[in-house]
Amino acid sequence: MYITVIGCGYVGLVTASGLADTGHCVTAVDHDAEKIDLLRNREIPIHEPGLKELVEKNLASQRLIFTDKLKEAVGRSQIIFIAVGTPSMPDGKADISQVESAVREIAVNMNGYKVIVNKSTVPVGTGRRVREIIGEEKRVKFDVVSNPEFLREGSAVKDFFHPDRIIIGTESGKAVNVMKEVYNLFLKKKTPFLWTDLETAELIKYTANAFLAMKISFINEIANLCEAVGADVKAVAEGIGLDHRIGSYFLLPGPGYGGSCFPKDTRALIEIARNKGERLSLVETVVESNERQKRRMVEKIKRALGDPRGKILGVLGITFKANTDDLRESPAIPIITELLLCGAEIRLHDPVAMKKAEMIFSASVHYCSDEYEAITGADALVVMTEWNSYLRLDFDRVKKIMRNPIIIDLRNIYDPSTLKKHGFTYVGVGRF
Ligand code: UGA
């Protein structure tokens, strides 16, 4: 099938190259001509494991092409995926202007029946709005589908090929048949499919993200309670996770969730409900709890370190989670900012995001080329992100080069008793 994917961000890029790999001819479009040039030269603008190989393979087979010219792409495709950003507005609502402008551009360039598939996370009712916009512009036949995305940054390629489920929202039988052809391979692999109406599909996406955010905030609060009563959150999480009704995933406490999705989507869901006169008090509490968790991490560091003024902190990791170079809403950013305001000196290392970190902290932070440089002379080591490389530190060496042997592990990646045996003071989240 001939498919267009609009937007070469992490969802668009993975969707385009993934669909090409399943045998379709995909044109990936982005307004950003510079990005298109990079991609044509096989350079991937984001850090995403496996994506470079996937793009290269499908460029070579000519099933994937990149362009900044939407008109030709729309002309030759029957299916057009929209995968553009829907960032937060100051009031928390999702800004769908990029979706609307993509739809207008599609509308003026339509030359026959098309299926417009929305992959962007959009407020409930956007699919119908898309239908109105195209209807105003064109008389040709078309259908609108909501096909929300559940990829995680850092494992997006794997998630594309092995999804837990595929959600398709549409009321058109013709569009259902087209989507079955698009996802033919996944139907054959017996991936679970759920066929719904537009609004339900749109709401499933927000509900999934809000539920996962709630699970994280819940375990973060339980971790805080563990600290107060002397319990071990790792064992508590394991103990509840063995109950199939609860499940063991997404029960890792930490400095608070971040990224381009949970913070934005929880806020947007609250606004979607408010708009309809409903109140999602649980989700509101999750958002507040997540903000509190970040502040609590600063207090934790101060308690372990004493007055931060003049102290040196070796900070490991700045991305919102491992295996990505994304810093959007990373909890490390407000935590480091607060510590700098308190007079601490920060020596930072991250395996992939140093350039991006420099754009945020410029000269206020010392940028280090490896973990050991960051830790040298430090009064405490703070783990902000759970990068695998930080697991393999030589702790005898670490102890020798630090000024004070304090490890503040905001991701609970280390075993407390091993570190204590090495002579460190260990501070985790909800464990001792
Ligand atoms: C999330 C969802 O997991 C995806 O299903 C969804 O497609 C995506 O948002 C989206 O809407 O586009 P992502 O933001 O890439 O994916 O990352 P997650 O792995 O979900 O992690 C989000 C945040 O929660 C990170 O800061 C992570 O460190 C934190 N987290 C996650 C925890 O603190 N504890 C956990 O147990 C799990």
Coordinates of C-alpha atoms and ligand atoms in Angstrom, one line a residue:
M1 CA 0.0 0.0 0.0
Y2 CA 1.1 3.6 -0.5
I3 CA 1.1 5.4 2.8
T4 CA 2.1 9.0 3.9
V5 CA 3.2 9.7 7.4
I6 CA 3.2 13.4 8.3
G7 CA 5.6 14.4 11.1
C8 CA 9.1 12.9 11.5
G9 CA 9.3 13.1 15.3
Y10 CA 9.8 9.9 17.2
V11 CA 6.3 8.6 16.6
G12 CA 6.2 9.5 12.9
L13 CA 9.7 8.3 12.2
V14 CA 9.2 4.9 13.9
T15 CA 5.7 4.5 12.4
A16 CA 7.0 5.4 8.9
S17 CA 10.0 3.1 9.0
G18 CA 8.1 0.3 10.8
L19 CA 5.3 0.3 8.2
A20 CA 7.8 0.3 5.4
D21 CA 9.5 -2.7 7.0
T22 CA 6.1 -4.5 7.0
G23 CA 6.1 -4.2 3.2
H24 CA 4.3 -0.8 2.5
C25 CA 5.7 2.0 0.4
V26 CA 5.9 4.9 2.8
T27 CA 6.6 8.6 2.2
A28 CA 7.5 10.4 5.5
V29 CA 6.9 14.1 5.3
D30 CA 8.1 16.9 7.5
H31 CA 8.1 20.7 7.0
D32 CA 11.6 20.9 8.5
A33 CA 13.7 20.7 5.3
E34 CA 16.9 20.4 7.4
K35 CA 15.6 17.3 9.2
I36 CA 14.6 15.8 5.9
D37 CA 18.1 16.3 4.5
L38 CA 19.6 14.7 7.6
L39 CA 17.2 11.7 7.2
R40 CA 18.0 11.3 3.6
N41 CA 21.6 11.1 4.6
R42 CA 20.7 8.4 7.0
E43 CA 21.3 10.6 10.0
I44 CA 18.7 10.2 12.8
P45 CA 17.9 13.3 14.7
I46 CA 16.9 11.5 17.9
H47 CA 18.6 8.8 20.0
E48 CA 16.3 5.7 19.6
P49 CA 17.8 2.2 19.8
G50 CA 17.4 0.3 16.5
L51 CA 15.9 3.2 14.6
K52 CA 19.0 4.0 12.5
E53 CA 19.2 0.4 11.2
L54 CA 15.5 0.3 10.5
V55 CA 15.6 3.6 8.5
E56 CA 18.7 2.6 6.6
K57 CA 17.3 -0.8 5.7
N58 CA 14.1 0.7 4.3
L59 CA 15.8 3.6 2.5
A60 CA 18.0 1.0 0.8
S61 CA 15.0 -1.1 -0.3
Q62 CA 13.3 2.2 -1.4
R63 CA 10.1 1.4 0.5
L64 CA 10.8 4.5 2.6
I65 CA 11.4 8.0 1.3
F66 CA 11.6 11.4 3.0
T67 CA 10.3 14.6 1.6
D68 CA 9.2 18.1 2.7
K69 CA 6.6 18.2 -0.1
L70 CA 3.3 17.1 1.2
K71 CA 1.3 17.6 -2.1
E72 CA 3.0 14.8 -4.0
A73 CA 3.0 12.4 -1.1
V74 CA -0.8 12.9 -0.5
G75 CA -1.4 12.6 -4.2
R76 CA 0.0 9.1 -4.4
S77 CA -1.2 7.7 -1.0
Q78 CA -4.5 6.3 0.0
I79 CA -3.7 6.4 3.7
I80 CA -2.3 9.4 5.4
F81 CA -1.1 9.1 9.0
I82 CA -0.8 12.3 11.1
A83 CA 2.0 12.1 13.7
V84 CA 2.7 15.7 14.7
G85 CA 3.1 17.2 18.1
T86 CA 0.3 18.2 20.4
P87 CA 2.2 20.2 23.1
S88 CA 0.7 21.6 26.3
M89 CA -0.7 25.1 26.3
P90 CA -0.1 27.3 29.4
D91 CA -3.6 26.2 30.7
G92 CA -2.8 22.5 30.3
K93 CA -5.0 22.0 27.2
A94 CA -3.4 20.2 24.3
D95 CA -2.5 22.5 21.4
I96 CA -3.8 20.8 18.2
S97 CA -2.8 23.6 15.8
Q98 CA -0.2 21.4 14.1
V99 CA -2.8 18.7 13.6
E100 CA -5.3 21.2 12.1
S101 CA -2.8 22.7 9.8
A102 CA -1.7 19.2 8.6
V103 CA -5.3 18.4 7.9
R104 CA -5.9 21.6 6.0
E105 CA -2.9 20.9 3.8
I106 CA -4.1 17.3 3.2
A107 CA -7.5 18.6 2.3
V108 CA -6.4 21.0 -0.4
N109 CA -4.2 18.3 -1.9
M110 CA -6.7 15.4 -1.9
N111 CA -7.3 13.9 -5.4
G112 CA -9.5 11.0 -4.5
Y113 CA -10.7 8.7 -1.6
K114 CA -8.3 8.9 1.4
V115 CA -8.2 7.5 4.9
I116 CA -6.8 10.1 7.3
V117 CA -5.4 8.3 10.4
N118 CA -4.6 10.3 13.5
K119 CA -1.7 8.9 15.5
S120 CA -1.1 12.1 17.5
T121 CA -2.5 12.2 21.0
V122 CA -5.5 14.6 20.6
P123 CA -8.4 15.7 22.8
V124 CA -11.6 13.7 22.4
G125 CA -13.6 15.1 19.6
T126 CA -10.6 16.0 17.4
G127 CA -11.4 13.2 14.9
R128 CA -14.8 14.8 14.3
R129 CA -13.2 18.2 14.0
V130 CA -10.8 16.8 11.3
R131 CA -13.8 15.5 9.4
E132 CA -15.4 19.0 9.5
I133 CA -12.2 20.7 8.3
I134 CA -11.8 18.4 5.4
G135 CA -15.6 18.5 4.6
E136 CA -15.4 22.3 4.4
E137 CA -12.5 22.1 1.9
K138 CA -13.4 19.1 -0.3
R139 CA -16.2 17.2 -1.9
V140 CA -14.1 14.0 -2.5
K141 CA -14.9 11.0 -0.3
F142 CA -12.7 10.4 2.8
D143 CA -12.7 8.7 6.2
V144 CA -11.2 9.6 9.5
V145 CA -9.6 7.0 11.8
S146 CA -8.1 7.4 15.3
N147 CA -5.2 5.0 15.8
P148 CA -3.5 6.1 19.0
E149 CA 0.2 5.2 19.6
F150 CA 1.6 3.4 22.6
L151 CA 5.3 3.4 21.8
R152 CA 7.7 4.2 24.6
E153 CA 10.8 6.3 23.9
G154 CA 13.9 4.1 24.2
S155 CA 12.1 1.0 23.1
A156 CA 9.9 2.4 20.3
V157 CA 11.2 0.1 17.6
K158 CA 10.6 -3.0 19.6
D159 CA 7.2 -1.6 20.7
F160 CA 6.2 -1.0 17.1
F161 CA 6.8 -4.6 16.1
H162 CA 5.4 -6.1 19.3
P163 CA 2.5 -4.0 20.4
D164 CA 0.3 -5.2 23.3
R165 CA -2.7 -4.1 21.2
I166 CA -3.7 -2.0 18.2
I167 CA -6.7 0.4 18.7
I168 CA -8.6 1.5 15.7
G169 CA -11.5 4.0 16.0
T170 CA -13.7 4.6 13.0
E171 CA -17.3 4.3 12.1
S172 CA -16.6 3.5 8.4
G173 CA -16.6 -0.1 7.2
K174 CA -14.5 0.9 4.2
A175 CA -11.9 2.4 6.5
V176 CA -11.9 -0.7 8.7
N177 CA -10.9 -2.8 5.6
V178 CA -8.2 -0.3 4.6
M179 CA -6.8 -0.5 8.2
K180 CA -6.8 -4.3 8.1
E181 CA -4.6 -4.1 5.0
V182 CA -2.3 -1.6 6.7
Y183 CA -1.9 -3.9 9.7
N184 CA -2.2 -7.2 7.8
L185 CA 1.0 -8.5 9.3
F186 CA -0.1 -7.8 12.8
L187 CA -3.5 -9.4 12.2
K188 CA -1.6 -12.5 11.0
K189 CA 0.6 -12.4 14.1
K190 CA -2.6 -12.4 16.3
T191 CA -1.9 -9.0 17.8
P192 CA -5.0 -8.1 19.8
F193 CA -7.1 -5.5 17.9
L194 CA -9.8 -3.3 19.4
W195 CA -12.2 -1.7 16.9
T196 CA -14.1 1.3 18.3
D197 CA -15.6 4.6 17.5
L198 CA -13.4 7.8 17.1
E199 CA -14.1 9.2 20.6
T200 CA -13.5 6.0 22.4
A201 CA -10.1 5.4 20.7
E202 CA -9.1 9.0 21.5
L203 CA -10.0 8.5 25.1
I204 CA -8.2 5.1 25.4
K205 CA -4.9 6.8 24.8
Y206 CA -5.3 9.5 27.5
T207 CA -6.8 6.9 29.9
A208 CA -3.8 4.6 29.4
N209 CA -1.2 7.3 30.1
A210 CA -3.1 8.7 33.1
F211 CA -3.5 5.2 34.6
L212 CA 0.3 4.6 34.2
A213 CA 1.1 8.0 35.6
M214 CA -1.1 7.2 38.6
K215 CA 0.6 3.8 39.1
I216 CA 4.0 5.6 39.3
S217 CA 2.7 8.3 41.7
F218 CA 1.1 5.7 43.8
I219 CA 4.3 3.7 44.3
N220 CA 6.3 7.0 44.8
E221 CA 4.0 7.9 47.7
I222 CA 4.2 4.3 49.1
A223 CA 8.0 4.6 48.8
N224 CA 7.9 7.8 50.9
L225 CA 5.8 6.0 53.5
C226 CA 8.4 3.1 53.4
E227 CA 11.0 5.7 54.4
A228 CA 8.9 6.8 57.3
V229 CA 8.1 3.3 58.7
G230 CA 11.3 1.5 57.8
A231 CA 9.9 -0.8 55.0
D232 CA 11.5 -1.7 51.7
V233 CA 9.5 -0.5 48.7
K234 CA 11.2 -2.9 46.3
A235 CA 9.7 -5.8 48.3
V236 CA 6.4 -4.0 48.7
A237 CA 6.1 -3.5 45.0
E238 CA 7.0 -7.2 44.4
G239 CA 4.5 -8.3 47.0
I240 CA 1.6 -6.4 45.4
G241 CA 2.8 -7.0 41.8
L242 CA 2.5 -10.7 42.2
D243 CA -1.3 -10.2 42.3
H244 CA -2.3 -10.4 38.7
R245 CA -4.9 -7.8 39.2
I246 CA -2.2 -5.3 40.0
G247 CA 0.7 -6.5 37.9
S248 CA 4.4 -5.9 38.5
Y249 CA 5.1 -3.3 35.8
F250 CA 5.4 0.5 36.4
L251 CA 6.0 0.1 40.1
L252 CA 9.5 1.6 40.2
P253 CA 9.6 4.6 42.4
G254 CA 11.9 7.5 41.5
P255 CA 12.2 11.3 41.2
G256 CA 8.7 11.6 39.4
Y257 CA 7.6 10.8 35.9
G258 CA 8.7 13.0 33.1
G259 CA 8.9 13.0 29.3
S260 CA 6.9 14.4 26.5
C261 CA 3.7 12.4 27.3
F262 CA 2.7 11.7 30.9
P263 CA 3.0 15.3 32.2
K264 CA 1.3 16.7 29.1
D265 CA -1.4 14.1 28.8
T266 CA -2.5 14.0 32.4
R267 CA -2.9 17.8 32.3
A268 CA -4.8 17.6 29.0
L269 CA -7.1 14.9 30.3
I270 CA -8.0 17.0 33.3
E271 CA -8.9 19.9 30.9
I272 CA -10.9 17.6 28.6
A273 CA -13.0 16.5 31.6
R274 CA -13.3 20.1 32.9
N275 CA -14.6 21.3 29.5
K276 CA -17.4 18.8 29.9
G277 CA -18.2 19.8 33.5
E278 CA -16.5 16.7 34.9
R279 CA -13.8 16.5 37.5
L280 CA -11.0 14.0 37.5
S281 CA -9.9 14.5 41.0
L282 CA -7.6 11.4 41.1
V283 CA -5.7 12.6 38.0
E284 CA -5.4 16.1 39.5
T285 CA -3.9 14.5 42.6
V286 CA -1.4 12.5 40.5
V287 CA -0.2 15.7 38.8
E288 CA 0.3 17.4 42.3
S289 CA 1.9 14.3 43.7
N290 CA 4.4 14.2 40.9
E291 CA 5.4 17.8 41.4
R292 CA 5.8 17.1 45.2
Q293 CA 8.0 14.1 44.4
K294 CA 10.5 16.3 42.5
R295 CA 10.7 18.8 45.4
R296 CA 11.0 15.9 47.9
M297 CA 14.1 14.7 46.0
V298 CA 15.8 18.0 46.6
E299 CA 15.0 17.7 50.3
K300 CA 16.4 14.2 50.3
I301 CA 19.7 15.4 48.8
K302 CA 19.9 18.2 51.3
R303 CA 19.3 15.9 54.2
A304 CA 22.1 13.6 53.1
L305 CA 24.5 16.4 52.2
G306 CA 23.8 19.1 54.7
D307 CA 23.8 22.7 53.4
P308 CA 24.5 22.4 49.7
R309 CA 26.4 25.7 49.5
G310 CA 29.9 25.0 48.2
K311 CA 29.3 21.3 48.0
I312 CA 30.2 19.4 44.9
L313 CA 27.6 17.0 43.5
G314 CA 28.5 14.4 40.8
V315 CA 25.2 14.0 38.9
L316 CA 24.8 10.9 36.7
G317 CA 22.1 11.2 34.0
I318 CA 19.8 14.0 33.0
T319 CA 17.3 12.5 30.5
F320 CA 13.8 11.7 31.8
K321 CA 14.6 8.0 31.5
A322 CA 17.4 5.8 30.0
N323 CA 17.9 5.0 26.3
T324 CA 16.7 8.4 25.1
D325 CA 18.3 11.8 24.6
D326 CA 15.0 13.5 25.5
L327 CA 15.1 16.1 28.2
R328 CA 11.4 17.2 28.0
E329 CA 10.0 17.5 31.5
S330 CA 12.9 15.5 32.9
P331 CA 12.7 15.6 36.7
A332 CA 16.5 16.1 36.8
I333 CA 16.1 19.6 35.4
P334 CA 14.1 21.2 38.3
I335 CA 16.1 19.2 40.8
I336 CA 19.5 20.4 39.4
T337 CA 18.1 24.0 39.1
E338 CA 17.1 24.0 42.7
L339 CA 20.4 22.6 43.9
L340 CA 22.3 25.3 41.9
L341 CA 20.1 28.0 43.5
C342 CA 21.1 26.5 46.9
G343 CA 24.8 27.1 46.0
A344 CA 25.8 23.5 45.1
E345 CA 28.4 22.9 42.4
I346 CA 27.2 20.4 39.8
R347 CA 29.4 18.1 37.8
L348 CA 27.2 16.4 35.2
H349 CA 27.5 13.3 33.0
D350 CA 24.9 11.8 30.7
P351 CA 25.8 9.2 28.0
V352 CA 23.9 10.9 25.2
A353 CA 22.3 14.2 26.2
M354 CA 25.3 16.5 27.1
K355 CA 24.7 18.9 24.2
K356 CA 21.1 19.3 25.1
A357 CA 22.0 19.8 28.8
E358 CA 24.4 22.6 27.8
M359 CA 21.5 24.4 26.1
I360 CA 19.6 24.4 29.4
F361 CA 22.3 25.0 32.0
S362 CA 25.0 26.8 29.8
A363 CA 28.0 27.7 32.1
S364 CA 26.3 27.0 35.4
V365 CA 27.2 23.3 35.3
H366 CA 30.5 21.5 34.8
Y367 CA 30.1 19.0 31.9
C368 CA 32.1 15.8 32.3
S369 CA 33.2 13.4 29.6
D370 CA 32.6 10.3 31.8
E371 CA 31.1 9.1 35.1
Y372 CA 34.4 9.2 36.9
E373 CA 35.2 12.7 35.9
A374 CA 31.8 13.8 37.3
I375 CA 32.4 12.0 40.6
T376 CA 35.9 13.2 41.2
G377 CA 36.1 15.3 44.3
A378 CA 32.3 15.1 44.9
D379 CA 30.6 15.3 48.3
A380 CA 27.8 13.1 46.9
L381 CA 27.0 11.1 43.8
V382 CA 23.4 11.5 42.6
V383 CA 21.9 9.0 40.1
M384 CA 19.1 10.9 38.2
T385 CA 18.7 8.4 35.3
E386 CA 19.0 4.6 35.3
W387 CA 21.5 4.3 32.4
N388 CA 23.0 0.7 32.3
S389 CA 26.5 2.1 32.2
Y390 CA 26.0 3.5 35.7
L391 CA 25.4 0.0 37.0
R392 CA 28.9 -1.1 36.1
L393 CA 30.8 1.5 38.1
D394 CA 34.1 0.4 39.8
F395 CA 33.0 1.3 43.4
D396 CA 36.5 1.0 44.8
R397 CA 37.7 3.6 42.3
V398 CA 34.5 5.7 43.0
K399 CA 35.3 5.7 46.7
K400 CA 38.9 6.8 46.2
I401 CA 38.0 9.7 44.0
M402 CA 35.1 11.1 45.9
R403 CA 35.5 13.6 48.7
N404 CA 32.7 12.0 50.7
P405 CA 31.4 8.5 50.0
I406 CA 27.6 9.3 49.8
I407 CA 25.5 7.8 47.0
I408 CA 22.0 9.2 46.5
D409 CA 20.3 6.8 44.1
L410 CA 17.0 8.4 42.9
R411 CA 16.4 5.4 40.6
N412 CA 17.1 2.6 43.1
I413 CA 19.6 1.0 40.6
Y414 CA 22.1 -0.1 43.2
D415 CA 21.9 -2.8 45.9
P416 CA 22.1 -0.9 49.3
S417 CA 24.0 -3.7 51.1
T418 CA 26.7 -4.0 48.4
L419 CA 27.4 -0.2 48.6
K420 CA 27.4 -0.2 52.4
K421 CA 30.0 -3.0 52.3
H422 CA 32.1 -0.7 50.0
G423 CA 31.9 1.9 52.8
F424 CA 29.3 4.2 51.2
T425 CA 26.4 5.9 52.9
Y426 CA 23.5 4.9 50.7
V427 CA 20.3 6.9 50.2
G428 CA 17.6 5.4 47.9
V429 CA 13.9 6.0 47.3
G430 CA 11.9 4.0 49.8
R431 CA 14.7 1.7 50.8
F432 CA 17.7 1.7 53.0
Ligands
UGA1 C1 4.8 6.8 27.6 C2 3.9 5.5 27.6 O1 4.5 4.5 28.4 C3 3.8 5.0 26.1 O2 2.9 3.8 26.1 C4 3.1 6.1 25.3 O3 3.0 5.7 24.0 C5 4.0 7.3 25.4 O4 4.1 7.7 26.8 C6 3.3 8.4 24.6 O5 2.2 8.8 25.0 O6 3.8 8.8 23.5 P1 7.4 7.3 27.5 O7 7.0 8.7 27.9 O8 8.3 7.2 26.3 O9 6.0 6.4 27.2 O10 8.1 6.6 28.7 P2 7.7 5.7 29.9 O11 8.6 4.5 29.9 O12 6.3 5.4 30.0 O13 8.2 6.5 31.2 C7 7.6 7.8 31.5 C8 8.2 8.3 32.8 O14 7.8 7.5 33.9 C9 9.7 8.3 32.9 O15 10.1 9.5 33.5 C10 10.0 7.1 33.7 O16 11.3 7.2 34.4 C11 8.9 7.1 34.7 N1 8.6 5.8 35.3 C12 8.2 4.8 34.5 C13 8.8 5.6 36.7 O17 9.2 6.6 37.4 N2 8.5 4.4 37.2 C14 8.1 3.4 36.5 O18 7.9 2.3 37.1 C15 7.9 3.5 35.1

